Coordinates of C-alpha atoms in Angstrom, one line a residue:
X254 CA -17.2 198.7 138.8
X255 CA -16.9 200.1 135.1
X256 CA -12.9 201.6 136.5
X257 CA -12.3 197.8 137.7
X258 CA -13.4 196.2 134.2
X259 CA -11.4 199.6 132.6
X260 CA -8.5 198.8 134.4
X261 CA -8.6 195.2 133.9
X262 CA -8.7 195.3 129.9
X263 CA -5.9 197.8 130.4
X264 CA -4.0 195.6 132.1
X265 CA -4.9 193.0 129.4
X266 CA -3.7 195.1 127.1
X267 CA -0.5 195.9 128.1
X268 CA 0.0 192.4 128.7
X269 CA -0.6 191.2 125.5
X270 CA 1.3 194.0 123.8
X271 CA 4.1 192.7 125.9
X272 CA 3.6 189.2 125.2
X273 CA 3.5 190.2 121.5
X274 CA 6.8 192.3 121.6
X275 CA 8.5 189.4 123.6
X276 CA 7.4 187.2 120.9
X277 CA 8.6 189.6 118.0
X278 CA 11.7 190.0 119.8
X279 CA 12.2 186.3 119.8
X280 CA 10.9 185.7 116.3
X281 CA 13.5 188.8 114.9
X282 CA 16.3 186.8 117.2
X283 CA 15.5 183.6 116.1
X284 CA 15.6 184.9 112.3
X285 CA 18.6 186.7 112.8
X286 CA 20.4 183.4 114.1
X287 CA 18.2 181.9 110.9
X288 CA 20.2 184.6 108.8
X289 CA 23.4 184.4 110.6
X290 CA 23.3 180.2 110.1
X291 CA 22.3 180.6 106.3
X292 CA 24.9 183.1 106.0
X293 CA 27.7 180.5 107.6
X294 CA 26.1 178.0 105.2
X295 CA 26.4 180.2 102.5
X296 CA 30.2 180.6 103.1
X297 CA 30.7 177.0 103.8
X298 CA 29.3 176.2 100.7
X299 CA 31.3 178.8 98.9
X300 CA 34.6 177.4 100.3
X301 CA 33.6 174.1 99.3
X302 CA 32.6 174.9 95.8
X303 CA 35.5 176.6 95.7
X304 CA 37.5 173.7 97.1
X305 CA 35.7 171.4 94.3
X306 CA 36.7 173.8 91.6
X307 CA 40.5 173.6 92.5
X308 CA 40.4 170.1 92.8
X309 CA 38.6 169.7 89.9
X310 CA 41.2 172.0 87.8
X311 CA 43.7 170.0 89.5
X312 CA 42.0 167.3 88.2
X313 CA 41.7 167.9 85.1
X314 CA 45.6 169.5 84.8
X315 CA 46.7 165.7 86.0
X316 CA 44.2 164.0 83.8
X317 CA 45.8 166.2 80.9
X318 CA 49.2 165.5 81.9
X319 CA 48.0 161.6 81.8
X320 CA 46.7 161.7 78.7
X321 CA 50.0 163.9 77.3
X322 CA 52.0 160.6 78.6
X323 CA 49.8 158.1 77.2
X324 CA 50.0 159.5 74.3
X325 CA 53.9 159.9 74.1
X326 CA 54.6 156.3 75.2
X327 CA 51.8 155.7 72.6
X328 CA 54.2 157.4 70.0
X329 CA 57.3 156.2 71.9
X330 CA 56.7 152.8 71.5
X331 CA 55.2 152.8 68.6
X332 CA 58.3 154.7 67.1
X333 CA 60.6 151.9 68.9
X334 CA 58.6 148.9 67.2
X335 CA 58.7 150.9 63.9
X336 CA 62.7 150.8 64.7
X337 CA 62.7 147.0 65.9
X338 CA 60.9 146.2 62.6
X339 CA 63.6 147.8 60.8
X340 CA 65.9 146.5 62.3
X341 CA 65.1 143.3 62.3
X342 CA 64.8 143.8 58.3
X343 CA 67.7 145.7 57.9
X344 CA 69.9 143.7 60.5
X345 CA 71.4 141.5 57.5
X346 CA 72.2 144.6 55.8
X347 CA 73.7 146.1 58.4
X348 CA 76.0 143.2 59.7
X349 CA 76.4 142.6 55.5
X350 CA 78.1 146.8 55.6
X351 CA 79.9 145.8 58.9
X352 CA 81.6 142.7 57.5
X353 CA 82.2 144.0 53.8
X354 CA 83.6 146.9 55.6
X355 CA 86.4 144.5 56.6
X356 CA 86.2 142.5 54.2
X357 CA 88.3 144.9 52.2
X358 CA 90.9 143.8 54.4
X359 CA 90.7 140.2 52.1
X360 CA 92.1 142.4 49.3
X361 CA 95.7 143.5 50.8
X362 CA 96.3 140.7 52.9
X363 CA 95.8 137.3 51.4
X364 CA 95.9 135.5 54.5
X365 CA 93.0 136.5 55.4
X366 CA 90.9 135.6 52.2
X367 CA 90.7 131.8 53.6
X368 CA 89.4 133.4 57.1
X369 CA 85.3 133.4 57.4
X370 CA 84.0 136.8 59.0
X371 CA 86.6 139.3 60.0
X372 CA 85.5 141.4 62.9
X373 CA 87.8 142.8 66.1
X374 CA 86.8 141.1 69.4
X375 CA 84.5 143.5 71.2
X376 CA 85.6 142.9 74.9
X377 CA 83.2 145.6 76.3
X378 CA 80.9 147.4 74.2
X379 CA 77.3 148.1 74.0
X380 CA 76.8 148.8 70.2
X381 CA 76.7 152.3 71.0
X382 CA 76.3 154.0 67.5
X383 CA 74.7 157.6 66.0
X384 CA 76.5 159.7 67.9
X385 CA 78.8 162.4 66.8
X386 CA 82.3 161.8 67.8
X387 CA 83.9 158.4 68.1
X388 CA 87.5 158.9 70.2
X389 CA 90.1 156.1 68.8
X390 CA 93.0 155.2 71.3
X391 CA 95.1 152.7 70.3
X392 CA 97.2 150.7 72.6
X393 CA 100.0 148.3 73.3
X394 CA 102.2 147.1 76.3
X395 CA 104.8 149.4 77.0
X396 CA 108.1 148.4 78.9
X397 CA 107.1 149.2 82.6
X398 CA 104.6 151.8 82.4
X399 CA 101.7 152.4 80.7
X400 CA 100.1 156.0 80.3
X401 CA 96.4 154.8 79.3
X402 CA 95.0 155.1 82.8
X403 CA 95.8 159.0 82.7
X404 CA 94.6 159.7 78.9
X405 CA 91.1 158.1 79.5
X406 CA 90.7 160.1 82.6
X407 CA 91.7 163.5 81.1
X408 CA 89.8 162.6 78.2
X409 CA 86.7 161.5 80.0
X410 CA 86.6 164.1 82.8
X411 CA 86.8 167.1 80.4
X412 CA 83.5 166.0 78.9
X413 CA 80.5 167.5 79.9
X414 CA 77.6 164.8 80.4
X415 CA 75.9 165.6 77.2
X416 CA 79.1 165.7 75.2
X417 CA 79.1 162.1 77.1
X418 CA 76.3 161.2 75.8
X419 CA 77.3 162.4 72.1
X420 CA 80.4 160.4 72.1
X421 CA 82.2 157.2 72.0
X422 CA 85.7 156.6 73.0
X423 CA 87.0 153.0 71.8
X424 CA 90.5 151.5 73.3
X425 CA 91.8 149.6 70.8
X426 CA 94.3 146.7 72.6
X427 CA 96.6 145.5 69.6
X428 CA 98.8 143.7 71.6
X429 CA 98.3 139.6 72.3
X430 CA 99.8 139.8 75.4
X431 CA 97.1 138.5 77.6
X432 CA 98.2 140.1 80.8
X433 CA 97.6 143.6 79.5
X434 CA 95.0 142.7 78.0
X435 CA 93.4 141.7 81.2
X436 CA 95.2 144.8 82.9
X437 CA 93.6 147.1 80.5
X438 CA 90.2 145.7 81.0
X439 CA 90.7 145.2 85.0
X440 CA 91.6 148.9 84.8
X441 CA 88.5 150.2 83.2
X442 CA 86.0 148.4 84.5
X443 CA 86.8 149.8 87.9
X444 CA 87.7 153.2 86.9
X445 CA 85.3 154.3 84.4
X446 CA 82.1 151.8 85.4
X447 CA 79.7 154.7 84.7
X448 CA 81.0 155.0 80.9
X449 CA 81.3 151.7 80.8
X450 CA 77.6 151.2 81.9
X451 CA 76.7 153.6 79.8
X452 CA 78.4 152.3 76.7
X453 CA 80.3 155.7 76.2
X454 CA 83.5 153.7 76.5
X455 CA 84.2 150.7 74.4
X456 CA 87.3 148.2 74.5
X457 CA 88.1 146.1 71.4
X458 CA 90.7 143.1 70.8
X459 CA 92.7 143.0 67.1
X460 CA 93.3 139.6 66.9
X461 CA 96.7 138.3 66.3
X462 CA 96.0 136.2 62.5
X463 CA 94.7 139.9 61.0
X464 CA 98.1 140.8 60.8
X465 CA 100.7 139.5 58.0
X466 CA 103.1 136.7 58.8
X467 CA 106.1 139.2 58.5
X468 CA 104.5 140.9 61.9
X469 CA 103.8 138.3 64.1
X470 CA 107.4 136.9 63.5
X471 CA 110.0 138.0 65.5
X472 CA 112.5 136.4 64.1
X473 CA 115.1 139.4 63.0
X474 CA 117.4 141.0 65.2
X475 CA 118.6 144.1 63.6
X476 CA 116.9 147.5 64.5
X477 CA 116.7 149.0 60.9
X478 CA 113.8 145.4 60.3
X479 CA 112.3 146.0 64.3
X480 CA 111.3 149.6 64.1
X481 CA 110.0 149.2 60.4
X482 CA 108.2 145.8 61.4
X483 CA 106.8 148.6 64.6
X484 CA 105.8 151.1 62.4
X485 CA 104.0 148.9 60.0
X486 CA 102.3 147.3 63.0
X487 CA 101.0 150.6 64.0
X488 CA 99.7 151.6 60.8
X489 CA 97.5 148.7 60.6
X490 CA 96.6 149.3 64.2
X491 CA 95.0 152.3 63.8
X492 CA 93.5 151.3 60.1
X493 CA 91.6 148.4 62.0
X494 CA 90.5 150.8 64.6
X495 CA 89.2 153.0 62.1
X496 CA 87.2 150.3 60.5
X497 CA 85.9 149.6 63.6
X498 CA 84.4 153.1 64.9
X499 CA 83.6 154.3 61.0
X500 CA 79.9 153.4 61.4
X501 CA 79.6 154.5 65.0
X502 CA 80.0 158.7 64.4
X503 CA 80.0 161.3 62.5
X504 CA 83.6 162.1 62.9
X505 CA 86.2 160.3 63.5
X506 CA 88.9 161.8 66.4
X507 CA 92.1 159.9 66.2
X508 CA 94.4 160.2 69.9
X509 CA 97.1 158.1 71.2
X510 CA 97.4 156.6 74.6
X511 CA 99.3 158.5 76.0
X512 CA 98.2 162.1 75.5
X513 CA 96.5 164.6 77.9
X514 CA 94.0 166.8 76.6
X515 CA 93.0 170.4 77.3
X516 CA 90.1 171.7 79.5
X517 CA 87.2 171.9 77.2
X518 CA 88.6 170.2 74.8
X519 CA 85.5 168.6 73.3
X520 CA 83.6 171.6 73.6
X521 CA 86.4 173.5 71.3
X522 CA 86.2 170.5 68.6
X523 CA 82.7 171.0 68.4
X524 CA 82.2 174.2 67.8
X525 CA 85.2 174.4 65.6
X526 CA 83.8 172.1 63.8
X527 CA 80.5 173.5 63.5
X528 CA 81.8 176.9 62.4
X529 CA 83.7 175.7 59.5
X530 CA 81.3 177.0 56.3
X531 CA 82.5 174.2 53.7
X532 CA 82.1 170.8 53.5
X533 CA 85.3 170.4 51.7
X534 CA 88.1 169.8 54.2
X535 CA 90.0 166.8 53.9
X536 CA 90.8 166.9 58.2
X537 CA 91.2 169.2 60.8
X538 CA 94.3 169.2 63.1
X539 CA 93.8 169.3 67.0
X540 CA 97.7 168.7 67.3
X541 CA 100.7 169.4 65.4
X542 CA 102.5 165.8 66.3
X543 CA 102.2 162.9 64.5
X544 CA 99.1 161.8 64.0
X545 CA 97.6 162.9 67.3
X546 CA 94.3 164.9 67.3
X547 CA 94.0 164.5 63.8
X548 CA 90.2 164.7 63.2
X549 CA 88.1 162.9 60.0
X550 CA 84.8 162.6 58.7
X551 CA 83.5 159.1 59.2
X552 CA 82.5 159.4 55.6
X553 CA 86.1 159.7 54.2
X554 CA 87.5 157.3 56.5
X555 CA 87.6 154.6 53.7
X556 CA 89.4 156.6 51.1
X557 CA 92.0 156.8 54.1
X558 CA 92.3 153.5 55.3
X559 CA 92.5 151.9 51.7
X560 CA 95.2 154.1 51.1
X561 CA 97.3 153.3 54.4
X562 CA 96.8 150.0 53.3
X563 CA 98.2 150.1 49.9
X564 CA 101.3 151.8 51.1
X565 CA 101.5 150.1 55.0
X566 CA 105.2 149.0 54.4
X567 CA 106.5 152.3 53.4
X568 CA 106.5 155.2 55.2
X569 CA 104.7 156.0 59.0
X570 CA 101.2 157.2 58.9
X571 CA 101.5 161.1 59.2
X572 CA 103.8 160.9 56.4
X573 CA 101.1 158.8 54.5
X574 CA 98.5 161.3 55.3
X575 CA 100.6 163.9 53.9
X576 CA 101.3 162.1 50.4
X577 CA 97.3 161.5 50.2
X578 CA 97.1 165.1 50.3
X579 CA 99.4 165.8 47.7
X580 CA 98.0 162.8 45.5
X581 CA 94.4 164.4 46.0
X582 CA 94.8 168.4 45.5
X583 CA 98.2 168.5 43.7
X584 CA 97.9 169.2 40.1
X585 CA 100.3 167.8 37.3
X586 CA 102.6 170.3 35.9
X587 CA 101.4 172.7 39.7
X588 CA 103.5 174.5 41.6
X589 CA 104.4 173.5 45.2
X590 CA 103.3 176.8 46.8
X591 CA 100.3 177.0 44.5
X592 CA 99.4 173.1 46.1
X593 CA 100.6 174.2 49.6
X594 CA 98.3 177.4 49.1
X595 CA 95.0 175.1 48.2
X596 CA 96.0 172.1 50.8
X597 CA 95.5 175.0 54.1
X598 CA 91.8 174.9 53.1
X599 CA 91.2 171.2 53.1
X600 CA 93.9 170.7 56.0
X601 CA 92.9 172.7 58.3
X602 CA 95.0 173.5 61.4
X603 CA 93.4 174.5 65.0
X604 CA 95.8 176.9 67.6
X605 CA 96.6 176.2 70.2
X606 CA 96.6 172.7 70.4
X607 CA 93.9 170.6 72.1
X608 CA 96.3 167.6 72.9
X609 CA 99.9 167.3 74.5
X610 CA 101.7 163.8 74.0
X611 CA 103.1 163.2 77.2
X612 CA 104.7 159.6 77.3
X613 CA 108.2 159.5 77.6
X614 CA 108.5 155.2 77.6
X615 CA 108.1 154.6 73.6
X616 CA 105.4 151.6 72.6
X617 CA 108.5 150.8 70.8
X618 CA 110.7 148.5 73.5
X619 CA 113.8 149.8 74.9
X620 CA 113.7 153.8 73.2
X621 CA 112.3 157.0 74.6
X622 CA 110.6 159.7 73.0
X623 CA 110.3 163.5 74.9
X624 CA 108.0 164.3 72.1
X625 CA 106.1 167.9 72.9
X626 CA 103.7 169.9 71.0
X627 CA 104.7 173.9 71.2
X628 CA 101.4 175.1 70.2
X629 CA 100.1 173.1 73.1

């Protein structure tokens, strides 16, 4: 009886030792899938913290760059009203510099002083202005062919888009031949709509009652009156085209239109330009002919023009620009190699040449002209 009751706690025993190692066993596996879950839990919210922090630095790097906008269009528009204000006060000071500007013209030609405001017609144009370089073609009808197609698009295609941007180039039409006219404008509307969007390219009218009587009449017949009446013309041509672009630039680059220029040619002007060390020159010389690629400061260009003006009816234009020099830097009692001497350093001459005239079919009817620059 006591081996039953022996037997029986033993058996107990072992059973309840079982039972309790079953249940540790479970417990330890149920905390290790505890541990395991925290664990994943853990990582999960790691990964998601560290999904909020890059999100949040994202965040904040957008919320920075909005801010950095805001505040530049802040600036931006506030500079732009400051510049609306002033130019709504200064726009009557502005059109007054525009119009006295011509208004000089009143002095040499009395015809004019009974006109109101004297002003070129601005055919396409978008007031483009503070810019560098203004470009000056001048043009008229020739015979049968015209060569202003080919200059704008050497001109314009040798440009780099900043040097674009920099620039205006101004056709001039001094003729009152309405068909060219309308030819000329046909032309570059569809050629060069980009410039002409942009307002890089600008095309002006001279109308016909700002040139003397003795111009507009034909009436002569002898050649000796017809090419002096031709080169007067074109003296005024270009003075009115200088009057125009004189507040548009910093220089002034005077070309023909018919002329081709060099690759890189506006990239050569400006750093020629920019490497001369004094202030003191008169004009630099992109071509030897004529007065092609002859290059001004906008600031002079009134000492110049009043001088063509005074003298119009006397000689052509480069040999005007010549006889300013020697009025300007020629002493009394000097001698000529002594004035030729100081003149290379205010006339200053760039090699090889930027600019090769390459018309054959004068502006002047019924001659031609196979006029070439060597240094080109």
């Amino acid at each position: 009886m006591r081996a039953k009751l022996v037997n029986w706690l033993t058996s107990l025993l072992v059973v309840m030792l079982f039972s309790f190692f079953c249940f540790c066993i479970s417990r330890m596996t149920q905390t290790r899938n505890q541990l395991i879950n925290c664990r994943n839990h853990i990582l999960e919210f790691k990964e998601s913290f560290l999904r909020l922090k890059n999100k949040t630095e994202r965040n904040s790097q957008e919320l920075t760059e909005v801010l950095s906008k805001l505040n530049y269009d802040i600036r931006r528009r506030k500079h732009v009203s400051i510049n609306l204000v002033g130019k709504n006060v200064n726009t009557l000071d502005k059109n007054e510099i525009v119009s006295n500007t011509f208004e000089d013209l009143k002095f040499f030609f009395p015809h004019l002083r009974k006109v109101g405001r004297i002003y070129p017609d601005v055919i396409i144009g978008k007031e483009k202005a503070d810019v560098s370089f203004a470009l000056g073609i001048s043009t008229v009808k020739r015979q049968t062919h015209s060569y202003l197609k080919q200059t704008l698009t050497s001109l314009i295609t040798r440009m780099t888009p900043s040097e674009e941007k920099d620039s205006v180039v101004i056709v001039s039409i001094a003729d009152s031949n309405e068909d060219y006219l309308k030819s000329v404008v046909d032309m570059i509307t569809q050629k060069f709509k980009k410039q002409v969007k942009s307002g890089s390219l600008e095309v002006i009218s001279i109308p016909a009652f700002f040139y003397p009587d003795m111009l507009r009449a034909n009436q002569s017949t002898e050649d000796s009156q017809k090419l002096e009446r031709w080169q007067t013309k074109q003296i005024l041509d270009f003075c009115f085209l200088m009057l125009y672009a004189q507040p548009k630039a910093m220089y002034y680059l005077q070309l023909e239109d018919d002329i081709i220029a060099k690759k890189m040619y506006f990239t050569k002007i400006t750093d020629f330009v920019r490497s001369i060390t004094s202030n003191n020159w008169f004009y630099v010389e992109f071509s030897v002919l004529g007065f092609i690629g002859k290059l001004f400061k906008s600031e002079d260009l009134t000492e110049f023009i009043r001088f063509f003006l005074m003298f119009y009816k006397d000689k052509p234009i480069d040999l005007l620009l010549l006889d300013l020099l020697q009025v300007k830097m020629c002493h009394t009692g000097e001698t000529p190699d002594k004035c030729a001497e100081r003149n290379k350093q205010i006339r200053i001459r760039y090699k090889p040449s930027l600019f090769q005239h390459v018309g054959t079919q004068s502006s002047y009817l019924g001659t031609e002209r196979y006029l070439k620059d060597i240094y080109y």
